[in-house]
């Protein structure tokens, strides 16, 4: 049993914000279940923003291209070399 002030953490309904930093950024949603499959993809251009949500059907997202990804855990950049 959980203490009264503790709530279980769920990734369902978590949102991520993806902002394209260049043209042609691809965002793909992947399914949950026995087999992981791509179920949706979007192409966005520089300056465009997608707000995506993890759901019962979406367990992962793949971002290809230069983008800024904002989550409750912090900011991640895709398609760019890591700064040491």
mmCIF file with all atom_site columns, C-alpha atoms in Angstrom:
data_model
loop_
_atom_site.group_PDB
_atom_site.id
_atom_site.type_symbol
_atom_site.label_atom_id
_atom_site.label_alt_id
_atom_site.label_comp_id
_atom_site.label_asym_id
_atom_site.label_entity_id
_atom_site.label_seq_id
_atom_site.pdbx_PDB_ins_code
_atom_site.Cartn_x
_atom_site.Cartn_y
_atom_site.Cartn_z
_atom_site.occupancy
_atom_site.B_iso_or_equiv
_atom_site.pdbx_formal_charge
_atom_site.auth_seq_id
_atom_site.auth_comp_id
_atom_site.auth_asym_id
_atom_site.auth_atom_id
_atom_site.pdbx_PDB_model_num
ATOM 1  C CA . UNK A 1 1  ? 0.000  0.000  0.000   1.00 0.00 ? 1  UNK A CA 1
ATOM 2  C CA . UNK A 1 2  ? 1.280  3.488  -0.889  1.00 0.00 ? 2  UNK A CA 1
ATOM 3  C CA . UNK A 1 3  ? 1.641  6.232  1.703   1.00 0.00 ? 3  UNK A CA 1
ATOM 4  C CA . UNK A 1 4  ? -1.130 8.839  1.493   1.00 0.00 ? 4  UNK A CA 1
ATOM 5  C CA . UNK A 1 5  ? 1.133  11.520 -0.027  1.00 0.00 ? 5  UNK A CA 1
ATOM 6  C CA . UNK A 1 6  ? 2.520  9.264  -2.784  1.00 0.00 ? 6  UNK A CA 1
ATOM 7  C CA . UNK A 1 7  ? 0.833  8.741  -6.132  1.00 0.00 ? 7  UNK A CA 1
ATOM 8  C CA . UNK A 1 8  ? 1.879  6.117  -8.676  1.00 0.00 ? 8  UNK A CA 1
ATOM 9  C CA . UNK A 1 9  ? 3.806  7.590  -11.589 1.00 0.00 ? 9  UNK A CA 1
ATOM 10 C CA . UNK A 1 10 ? 2.274  6.927  -14.999 1.00 0.00 ? 10 UNK A CA 1
ATOM 11 C CA . UNK A 1 11 ? 3.756  7.843  -18.354 1.00 0.00 ? 11 UNK A CA 1
ATOM 12 C CA . UNK A 1 12 ? 0.311  7.624  -19.934 1.00 0.00 ? 12 UNK A CA 1
ATOM 13 C CA . UNK A 1 13 ? -0.957 11.064 -20.864 1.00 0.00 ? 13 UNK A CA 1
ATOM 14 C CA . UNK A 1 14 ? 2.567  12.545 -20.714 1.00 0.00 ? 14 UNK A CA 1
ATOM 15 C CA . UNK A 1 15 ? 3.012  15.192 -23.376 1.00 0.00 ? 15 UNK A CA 1
ATOM 16 C CA . UNK A 1 16 ? 6.118  16.081 -25.346 1.00 0.00 ? 16 UNK A CA 1
ATOM 17 C CA . UNK A 1 17 ? 6.621  19.191 -27.441 1.00 0.00 ? 17 UNK A CA 1
ATOM 18 C CA . UNK A 1 18 ? 8.681  18.790 -30.614 1.00 0.00 ? 18 UNK A CA 1
ATOM 19 C CA . UNK A 1 19 ? 9.858  21.925 -32.426 1.00 0.00 ? 19 UNK A CA 1
ATOM 20 C CA . UNK A 1 20 ? 11.519 21.493 -35.824 1.00 0.00 ? 20 UNK A CA 1
ATOM 21 C CA . UNK A 1 21 ? 14.805 23.384 -36.143 1.00 0.00 ? 21 UNK A CA 1
ATOM 22 C CA . UNK A 1 22 ? 15.127 22.462 -39.834 1.00 0.00 ? 22 UNK A CA 1
ATOM 23 C CA . UNK A 1 23 ? 12.825 21.402 -42.654 1.00 0.00 ? 23 UNK A CA 1
ATOM 24 C CA . UNK A 1 24 ? 11.829 17.744 -42.963 1.00 0.00 ? 24 UNK A CA 1
ATOM 25 C CA . UNK A 1 25 ? 11.831 16.566 -39.341 1.00 0.00 ? 25 UNK A CA 1
ATOM 26 C CA . UNK A 1 26 ? 10.086 13.176 -39.120 1.00 0.00 ? 26 UNK A CA 1
ATOM 27 C CA . UNK A 1 27 ? 8.135  12.126 -36.037 1.00 0.00 ? 27 UNK A CA 1
ATOM 28 C CA . UNK A 1 28 ? 6.907  8.535  -35.778 1.00 0.00 ? 28 UNK A CA 1
ATOM 29 C CA . UNK A 1 29 ? 4.646  7.023  -33.121 1.00 0.00 ? 29 UNK A CA 1
ATOM 30 C CA . UNK A 1 30 ? 5.193  3.397  -32.127 1.00 0.00 ? 30 UNK A CA 1
ATOM 31 C CA . UNK A 1 31 ? 2.606  0.976  -30.725 1.00 0.00 ? 31 UNK A CA 1
ATOM 32 C CA . UNK A 1 32 ? 2.429  -0.905 -27.438 1.00 0.00 ? 32 UNK A CA 1
ATOM 33 C CA . UNK A 1 33 ? 1.863  -4.624 -27.160 1.00 0.00 ? 33 UNK A CA 1
ATOM 34 C CA . UNK A 1 34 ? 3.500  -7.864 -28.203 1.00 0.00 ? 34 UNK A CA 1
ATOM 35 C CA . UNK A 1 35 ? 4.837  -6.339 -31.432 1.00 0.00 ? 35 UNK A CA 1
ATOM 36 C CA . UNK A 1 36 ? 6.146  -2.792 -31.645 1.00 0.00 ? 36 UNK A CA 1
ATOM 37 C CA . UNK A 1 37 ? 5.096  -1.213 -34.955 1.00 0.00 ? 37 UNK A CA 1
ATOM 38 C CA . UNK A 1 38 ? 5.014  2.271  -36.410 1.00 0.00 ? 38 UNK A CA 1
ATOM 39 C CA . UNK A 1 39 ? 1.411  3.509  -36.364 1.00 0.00 ? 39 UNK A CA 1
ATOM 40 C CA . UNK A 1 40 ? 1.672  7.174  -37.322 1.00 0.00 ? 40 UNK A CA 1
ATOM 41 C CA . UNK A 1 41 ? 4.195  9.611  -38.753 1.00 0.00 ? 41 UNK A CA 1
ATOM 42 C CA . UNK A 1 42 ? 4.339  13.342 -39.353 1.00 0.00 ? 42 UNK A CA 1
ATOM 43 C CA . UNK A 1 43 ? 6.747  15.539 -41.293 1.00 0.00 ? 43 UNK A CA 1
ATOM 44 C CA . UNK A 1 44 ? 7.246  19.065 -39.989 1.00 0.00 ? 44 UNK A CA 1
ATOM 45 C CA . UNK A 1 45 ? 9.328  21.982 -41.232 1.00 0.00 ? 45 UNK A CA 1
ATOM 46 C CA . UNK A 1 46 ? 11.464 24.563 -39.429 1.00 0.00 ? 46 UNK A CA 1
ATOM 47 C CA . UNK A 1 47 ? 9.493  26.489 -36.840 1.00 0.00 ? 47 UNK A CA 1
ATOM 48 C CA . UNK A 1 48 ? 6.575  24.057 -36.766 1.00 0.00 ? 48 UNK A CA 1
ATOM 49 C CA . UNK A 1 49 ? 5.601  22.485 -33.450 1.00 0.00 ? 49 UNK A CA 1
ATOM 50 C CA . UNK A 1 50 ? 3.887  19.202 -32.606 1.00 0.00 ? 50 UNK A CA 1
ATOM 51 C CA . UNK A 1 51 ? 2.448  18.463 -29.177 1.00 0.00 ? 51 UNK A CA 1
ATOM 52 C CA . UNK A 1 52 ? 2.290  14.689 -28.800 1.00 0.00 ? 52 UNK A CA 1
ATOM 53 C CA . UNK A 1 53 ? 0.907  12.450 -26.069 1.00 0.00 ? 53 UNK A CA 1
ATOM 54 C CA . UNK A 1 54 ? 1.770  8.966  -24.851 1.00 0.00 ? 54 UNK A CA 1
ATOM 55 C CA . UNK A 1 55 ? -1.389 6.839  -24.736 1.00 0.00 ? 55 UNK A CA 1
ATOM 56 C CA . UNK A 1 56 ? -2.570 3.270  -24.372 1.00 0.00 ? 56 UNK A CA 1
ATOM 57 C CA . UNK A 1 57 ? -1.598 2.814  -28.045 1.00 0.00 ? 57 UNK A CA 1
ATOM 58 C CA . UNK A 1 58 ? 1.577  4.923  -28.226 1.00 0.00 ? 58 UNK A CA 1
ATOM 59 C CA . UNK A 1 59 ? 4.533  3.705  -26.184 1.00 0.00 ? 59 UNK A CA 1
ATOM 60 C CA . UNK A 1 60 ? 7.409  5.417  -27.991 1.00 0.00 ? 60 UNK A CA 1
ATOM 61 C CA . UNK A 1 61 ? 8.176  8.209  -30.421 1.00 0.00 ? 61 UNK A CA 1
ATOM 62 C CA . UNK A 1 62 ? 11.047 8.485  -32.854 1.00 0.00 ? 62 UNK A CA 1
ATOM 63 C CA . UNK A 1 63 ? 12.283 11.887 -34.004 1.00 0.00 ? 63 UNK A CA 1
ATOM 64 C CA . UNK A 1 64 ? 14.577 12.107 -37.030 1.00 0.00 ? 64 UNK A CA 1
ATOM 65 C CA . UNK A 1 65 ? 16.143 15.443 -37.985 1.00 0.00 ? 65 UNK A CA 1
ATOM 66 C CA . UNK A 1 66 ? 17.078 18.643 -36.191 1.00 0.00 ? 66 UNK A CA 1
ATOM 67 C CA . UNK A 1 67 ? 14.524 19.262 -33.468 1.00 0.00 ? 67 UNK A CA 1
ATOM 68 C CA . UNK A 1 68 ? 14.134 20.535 -29.931 1.00 0.00 ? 68 UNK A CA 1
ATOM 69 C CA . UNK A 1 69 ? 12.154 18.103 -27.757 1.00 0.00 ? 69 UNK A CA 1
ATOM 70 C CA . UNK A 1 70 ? 10.688 19.352 -24.481 1.00 0.00 ? 70 UNK A CA 1
ATOM 71 C CA . UNK A 1 71 ? 9.541  16.863 -21.839 1.00 0.00 ? 71 UNK A CA 1
ATOM 72 C CA . UNK A 1 72 ? 8.815  17.003 -18.142 1.00 0.00 ? 72 UNK A CA 1
ATOM 73 C CA . UNK A 1 73 ? 12.302 15.520 -17.706 1.00 0.00 ? 73 UNK A CA 1
ATOM 74 C CA . UNK A 1 74 ? 14.080 18.306 -19.597 1.00 0.00 ? 74 UNK A CA 1
ATOM 75 C CA . UNK A 1 75 ? 15.082 19.346 -23.107 1.00 0.00 ? 75 UNK A CA 1
ATOM 76 C CA . UNK A 1 76 ? 16.700 17.060 -25.674 1.00 0.00 ? 76 UNK A CA 1
ATOM 77 C CA . UNK A 1 77 ? 18.001 17.974 -29.129 1.00 0.00 ? 77 UNK A CA 1
ATOM 78 C CA . UNK A 1 78 ? 17.885 15.501 -32.003 1.00 0.00 ? 78 UNK A CA 1
ATOM 79 C CA . UNK A 1 79 ? 19.941 15.502 -35.185 1.00 0.00 ? 79 UNK A CA 1
ATOM 80 C CA . UNK A 1 80 ? 22.699 17.604 -33.664 1.00 0.00 ? 80 UNK A CA 1
ATOM 81 C CA . UNK A 1 81 ? 26.101 16.591 -32.262 1.00 0.00 ? 81 UNK A CA 1
ATOM 82 C CA . UNK A 1 82 ? 26.383 16.464 -28.477 1.00 0.00 ? 82 UNK A CA 1
ATOM 83 C CA . UNK A 1 83 ? 28.253 19.359 -26.887 1.00 0.00 ? 83 UNK A CA 1
ATOM 84 C CA . UNK A 1 84 ? 30.833 18.047 -24.427 1.00 0.00 ? 84 UNK A CA 1
#
